[in-house]
Coordinates of C-alpha atoms and ligand atoms in Angstrom, one line a residue:
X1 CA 10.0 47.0 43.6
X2 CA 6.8 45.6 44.6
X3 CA 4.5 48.5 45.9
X4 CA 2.0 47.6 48.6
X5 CA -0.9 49.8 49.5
X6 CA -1.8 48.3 53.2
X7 CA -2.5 45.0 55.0
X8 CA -6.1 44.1 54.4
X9 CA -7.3 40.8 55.8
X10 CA -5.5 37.7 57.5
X11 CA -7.1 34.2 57.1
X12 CA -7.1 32.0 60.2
X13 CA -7.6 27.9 60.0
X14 CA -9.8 27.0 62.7
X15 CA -11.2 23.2 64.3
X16 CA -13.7 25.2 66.0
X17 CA -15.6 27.3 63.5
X18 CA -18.8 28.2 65.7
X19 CA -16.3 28.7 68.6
X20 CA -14.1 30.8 66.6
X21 CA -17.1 32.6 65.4
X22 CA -18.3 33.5 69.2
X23 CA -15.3 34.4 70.4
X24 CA -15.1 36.8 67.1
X25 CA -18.0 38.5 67.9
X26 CA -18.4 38.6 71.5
X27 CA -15.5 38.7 72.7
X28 CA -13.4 40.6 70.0
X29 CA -15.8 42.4 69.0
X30 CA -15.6 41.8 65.5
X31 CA -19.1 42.0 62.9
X32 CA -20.1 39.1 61.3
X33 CA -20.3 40.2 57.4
X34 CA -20.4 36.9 55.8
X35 CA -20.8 32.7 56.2
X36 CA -19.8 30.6 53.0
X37 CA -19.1 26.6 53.0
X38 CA -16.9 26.2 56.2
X39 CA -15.7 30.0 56.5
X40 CA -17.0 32.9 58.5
X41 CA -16.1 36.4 57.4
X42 CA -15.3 39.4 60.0
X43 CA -16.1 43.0 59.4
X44 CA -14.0 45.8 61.4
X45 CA -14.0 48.9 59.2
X46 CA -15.4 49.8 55.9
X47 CA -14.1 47.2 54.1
X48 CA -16.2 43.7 53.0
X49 CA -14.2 41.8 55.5
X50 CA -10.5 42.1 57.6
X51 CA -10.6 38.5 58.7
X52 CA -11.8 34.9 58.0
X53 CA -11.9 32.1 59.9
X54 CA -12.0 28.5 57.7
X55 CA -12.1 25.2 58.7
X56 CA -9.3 24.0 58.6
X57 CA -5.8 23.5 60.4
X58 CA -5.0 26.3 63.1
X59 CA -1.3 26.6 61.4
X60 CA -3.0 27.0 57.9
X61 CA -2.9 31.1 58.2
X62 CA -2.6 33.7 56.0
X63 CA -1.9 37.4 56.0
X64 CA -2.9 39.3 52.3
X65 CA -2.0 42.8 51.2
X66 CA -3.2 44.9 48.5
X67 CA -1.4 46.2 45.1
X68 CA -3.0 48.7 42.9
X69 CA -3.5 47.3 40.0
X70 CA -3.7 43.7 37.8
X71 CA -0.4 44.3 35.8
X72 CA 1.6 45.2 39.0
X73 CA 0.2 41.4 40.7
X74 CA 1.7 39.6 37.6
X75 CA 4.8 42.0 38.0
X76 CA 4.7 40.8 41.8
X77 CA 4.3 37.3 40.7
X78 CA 7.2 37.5 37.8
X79 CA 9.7 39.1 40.2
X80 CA 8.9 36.4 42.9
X81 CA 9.6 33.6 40.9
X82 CA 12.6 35.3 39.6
X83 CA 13.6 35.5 43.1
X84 CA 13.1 31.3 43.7
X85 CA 9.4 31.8 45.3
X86 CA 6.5 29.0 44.2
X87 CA 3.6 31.2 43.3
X88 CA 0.2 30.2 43.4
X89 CA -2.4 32.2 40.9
X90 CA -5.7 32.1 42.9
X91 CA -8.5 30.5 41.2
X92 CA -12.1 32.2 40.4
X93 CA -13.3 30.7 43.3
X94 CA -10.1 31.4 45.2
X95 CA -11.1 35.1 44.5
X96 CA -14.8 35.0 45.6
X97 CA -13.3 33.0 48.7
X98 CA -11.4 36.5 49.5
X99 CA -13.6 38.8 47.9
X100 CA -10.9 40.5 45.5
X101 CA -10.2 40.4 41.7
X102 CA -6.7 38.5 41.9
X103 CA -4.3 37.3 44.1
X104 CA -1.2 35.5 44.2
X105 CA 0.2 33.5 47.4
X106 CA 3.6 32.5 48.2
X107 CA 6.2 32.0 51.3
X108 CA 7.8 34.7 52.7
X109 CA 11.1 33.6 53.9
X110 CA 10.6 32.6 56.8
X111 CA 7.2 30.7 55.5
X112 CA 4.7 32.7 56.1
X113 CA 2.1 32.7 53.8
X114 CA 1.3 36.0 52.1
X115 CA -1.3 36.8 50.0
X116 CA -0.8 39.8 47.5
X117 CA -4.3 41.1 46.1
X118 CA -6.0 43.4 43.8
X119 CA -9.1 45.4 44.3
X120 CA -10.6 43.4 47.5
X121 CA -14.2 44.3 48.0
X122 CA -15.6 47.2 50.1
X123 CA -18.4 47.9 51.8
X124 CA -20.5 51.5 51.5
X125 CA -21.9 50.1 55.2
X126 CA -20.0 51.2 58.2
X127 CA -18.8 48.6 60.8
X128 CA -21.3 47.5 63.9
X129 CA -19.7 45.6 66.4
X130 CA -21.7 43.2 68.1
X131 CA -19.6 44.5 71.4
X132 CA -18.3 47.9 71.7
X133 CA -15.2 47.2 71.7
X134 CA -14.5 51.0 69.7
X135 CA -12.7 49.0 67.1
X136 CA -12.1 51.6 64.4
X137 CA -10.1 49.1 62.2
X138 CA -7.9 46.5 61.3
X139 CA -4.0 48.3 61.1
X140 CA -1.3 45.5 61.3
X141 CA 0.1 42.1 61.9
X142 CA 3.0 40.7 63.7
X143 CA 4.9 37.8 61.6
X144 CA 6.7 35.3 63.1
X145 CA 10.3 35.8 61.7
X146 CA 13.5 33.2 61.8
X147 CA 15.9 35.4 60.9
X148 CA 14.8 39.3 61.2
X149 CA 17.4 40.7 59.2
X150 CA 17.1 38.5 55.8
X151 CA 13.1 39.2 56.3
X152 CA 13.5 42.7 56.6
X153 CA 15.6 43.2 53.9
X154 CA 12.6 41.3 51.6
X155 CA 10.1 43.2 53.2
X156 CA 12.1 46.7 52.4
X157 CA 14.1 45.7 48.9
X158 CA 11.9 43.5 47.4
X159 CA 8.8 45.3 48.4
X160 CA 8.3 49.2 49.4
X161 CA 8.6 48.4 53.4
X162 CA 10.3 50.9 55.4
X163 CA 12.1 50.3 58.7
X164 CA 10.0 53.0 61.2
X165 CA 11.7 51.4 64.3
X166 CA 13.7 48.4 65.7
X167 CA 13.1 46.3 68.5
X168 CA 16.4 44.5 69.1
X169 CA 17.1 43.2 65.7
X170 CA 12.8 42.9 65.1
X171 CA 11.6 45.8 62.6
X172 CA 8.1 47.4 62.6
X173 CA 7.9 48.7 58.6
X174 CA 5.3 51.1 57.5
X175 CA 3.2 50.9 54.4
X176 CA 2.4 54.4 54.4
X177 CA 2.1 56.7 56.7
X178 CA 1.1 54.5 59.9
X179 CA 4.0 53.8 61.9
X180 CA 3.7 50.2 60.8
X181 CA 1.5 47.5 58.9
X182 CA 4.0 44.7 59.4
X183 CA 5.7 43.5 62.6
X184 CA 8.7 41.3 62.5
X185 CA 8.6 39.5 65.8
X186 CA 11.8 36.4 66.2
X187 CA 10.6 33.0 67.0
X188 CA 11.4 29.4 66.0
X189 CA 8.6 29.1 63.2
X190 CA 6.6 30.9 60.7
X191 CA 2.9 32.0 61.7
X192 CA 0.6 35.0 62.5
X193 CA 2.3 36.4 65.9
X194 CA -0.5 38.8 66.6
X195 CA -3.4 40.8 64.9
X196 CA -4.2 44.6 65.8
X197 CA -7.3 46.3 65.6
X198 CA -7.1 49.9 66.5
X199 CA -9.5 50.8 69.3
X200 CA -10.7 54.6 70.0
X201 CA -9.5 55.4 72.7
X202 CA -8.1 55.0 76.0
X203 CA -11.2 54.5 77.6
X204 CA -11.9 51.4 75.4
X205 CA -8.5 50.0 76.1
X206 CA -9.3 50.2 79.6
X207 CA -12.6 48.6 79.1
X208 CA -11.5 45.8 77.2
X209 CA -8.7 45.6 79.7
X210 CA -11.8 44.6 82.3
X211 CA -13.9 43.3 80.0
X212 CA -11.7 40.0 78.7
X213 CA -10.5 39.8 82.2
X214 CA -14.3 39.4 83.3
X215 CA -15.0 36.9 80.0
X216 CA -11.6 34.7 81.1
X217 CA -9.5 35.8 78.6
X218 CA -6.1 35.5 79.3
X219 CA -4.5 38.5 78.8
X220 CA -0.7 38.7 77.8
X221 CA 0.5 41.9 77.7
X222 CA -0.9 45.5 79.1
X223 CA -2.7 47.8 79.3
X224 CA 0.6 49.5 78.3
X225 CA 2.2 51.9 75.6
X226 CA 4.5 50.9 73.3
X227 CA 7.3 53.4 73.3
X228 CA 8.2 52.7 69.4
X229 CA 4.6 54.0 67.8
X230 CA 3.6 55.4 71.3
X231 CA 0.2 53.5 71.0
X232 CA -1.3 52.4 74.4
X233 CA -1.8 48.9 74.1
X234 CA -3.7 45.6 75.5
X235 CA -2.9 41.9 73.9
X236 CA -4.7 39.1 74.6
X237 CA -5.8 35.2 73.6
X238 CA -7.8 34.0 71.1
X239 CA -8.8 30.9 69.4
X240 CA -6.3 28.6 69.4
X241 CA -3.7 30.8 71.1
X242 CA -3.4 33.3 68.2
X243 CA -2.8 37.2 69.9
X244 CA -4.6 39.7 69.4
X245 CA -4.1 43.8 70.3
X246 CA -6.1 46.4 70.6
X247 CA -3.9 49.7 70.3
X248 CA -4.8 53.5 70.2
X249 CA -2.7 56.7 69.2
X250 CA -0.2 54.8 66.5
X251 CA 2.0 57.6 65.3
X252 CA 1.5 58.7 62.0
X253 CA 4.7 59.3 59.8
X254 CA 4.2 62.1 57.5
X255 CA 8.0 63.5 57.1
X256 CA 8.8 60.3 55.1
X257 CA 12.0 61.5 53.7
X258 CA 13.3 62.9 57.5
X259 CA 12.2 59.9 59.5
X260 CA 15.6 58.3 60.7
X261 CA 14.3 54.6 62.3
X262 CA 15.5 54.1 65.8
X263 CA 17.0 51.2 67.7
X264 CA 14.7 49.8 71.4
X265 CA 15.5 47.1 73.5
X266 CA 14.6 43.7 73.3
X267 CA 13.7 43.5 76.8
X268 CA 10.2 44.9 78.6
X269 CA 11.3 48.3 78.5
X270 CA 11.8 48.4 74.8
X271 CA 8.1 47.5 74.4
X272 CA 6.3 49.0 77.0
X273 CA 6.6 52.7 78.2
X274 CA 4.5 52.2 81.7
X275 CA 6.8 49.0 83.0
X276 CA 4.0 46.3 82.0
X277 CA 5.8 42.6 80.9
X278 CA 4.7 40.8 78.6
X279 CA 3.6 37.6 79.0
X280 CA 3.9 36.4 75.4
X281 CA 4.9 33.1 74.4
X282 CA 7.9 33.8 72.3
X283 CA 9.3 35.5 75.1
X284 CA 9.0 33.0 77.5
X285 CA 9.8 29.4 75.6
X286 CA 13.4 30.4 75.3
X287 CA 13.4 30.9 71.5
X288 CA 14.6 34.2 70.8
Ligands
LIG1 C1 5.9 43.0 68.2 C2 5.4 43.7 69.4 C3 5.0 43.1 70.6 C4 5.0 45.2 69.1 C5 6.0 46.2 69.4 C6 5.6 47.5 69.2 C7 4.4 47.9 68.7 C8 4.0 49.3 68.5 O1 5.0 50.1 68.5 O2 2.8 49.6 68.3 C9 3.5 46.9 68.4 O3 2.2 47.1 67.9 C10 3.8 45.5 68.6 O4 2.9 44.6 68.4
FE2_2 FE1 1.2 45.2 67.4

């Protein structure tokens, strides 16, 4: 069983660097924390960074979690390729690109592409927002999924996943005790679906709600509250088209061994409490 600790940085290709980079900052709300050749780094917590944007092809994305030690990544990496994945051993400069010790990438099955890494770098400076957005951190990722139930069952028997809830056939799995790190959403091809940052508070979503609207963001989905980890909730459109969330109030799961996962609608009311609909593209292209 491969044991992961928590989702710690997703890597976006971009066409537009600079306009990636502004949009990151002042629109997001995100802290600059590094520039190397081609890549800007993002700060939205303690950590060195939660997100890069690279030149590079908009599909070329990458989500990377974190294992707690060297021996378990080559364990990762044995029991992958035992299991038919191609793994890739990052490189030195691989590392310094992503600011951890080791990694290892590979395709889920769907073809996402996962990173699994040891010791990334922390910072002992807080995060400063260029905007007040009230981010207090990066918490999870939706993945595109082509078939829920086989990715599931890698996410929860090959690694430590567990089911907290299910959205139609969709899973949200928790890491540890946060109601969920990875979201499974169904559409026709792998990629990044969304990326969350939890905000404050209310009064930020709110703000933010208003804020994007005023900026011309389009936004896709809220202000609402997701009945599954109760978080109130506000999606919106970045850089080429990728979603991002803002959420607040994620339930915390801390009777592990009691917590039965329950079964929601695919349909509005299964992911929003307060009757908002989402206007999400993988609802509306008639994929799922
Ligand atoms: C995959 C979707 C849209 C989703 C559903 C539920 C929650 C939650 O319970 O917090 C999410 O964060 C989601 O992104
Ligand atoms: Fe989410």
């Amino acid at each position: 069983m491969i044991e992961l600790n928590d989702v710690v940085y997703c890597r976006l290709g971009t066409t537009d660097l600079a306009g990636a980079e502004w949009y990151a900052t002042n629109i997001l709300g995100l802290e600059v924390s590094d520039r190397r050749r081609g890549a800007v780094y993002f700060k939205s917590d303690s950590r060195a960074h939660t997100l890069c944007y690279f030149e590079g092809d908009p599909e070329d994305q990458a989500t990377a979690f974190e294992l707690g030690r060297k021996e378990d990544l080559h364990a990762a990496g044995a029991a992958l390729e035992a299991l038919g994945h191609r793994v890739h051993y990052g490189s030195r400069a691989e590392c310094e690109q992503r600011f951890v010790r080791e990694f290892i990438r590979f395709n889920d099955p769907t073809g996402n592409t996962i990173e699994f890494v040891v010791r990334p770098e922390a910072t002992g400076q807080r995060y400063h927002g260029t905007r007040d957005a009230g981010i207090t951190g990066f918490s999870h990722v939706g993945l595109c999924t082509t078939d829920a139930e086989r990715d599931e069952l890698f996410w929860t028997t090959v690694c430590n996943a567990r089911v907290s809830d299910r959205i139609g056939d969709a899973p949200l799995m928790r890491l540890g005790t946060i109601h969920h790190s990875i979201a499974l959403f169904p559409f026709h091809k792998a990629g990044i679906q969304h990326i969350n940052h939890q905000v404050g508070g209310t009064d930020d979503i709110q703000r933010s709600f208003n804020f994007v609207q005023d900026n011309q963001v389009n936004v896709t989905f809220g202000p609402g509250r997701h009945p599954t980890s109760s978080a109130e909730f506000l999606y919106f459109t970045g850089p080429e088209g990728m979603t991002f969330e803002y959420s607040t109030g994620v339930r915390e799961i801390h009777d592990e061994p009691l917590w039965r996962d329950r079964q929601f609608h695919f349909a509005p009311k299964g992911f929003c409490h307060w009757g908002a609909a989402p206007r999400i593209a993988a609802f509306e292209d008639g994929s799922i």
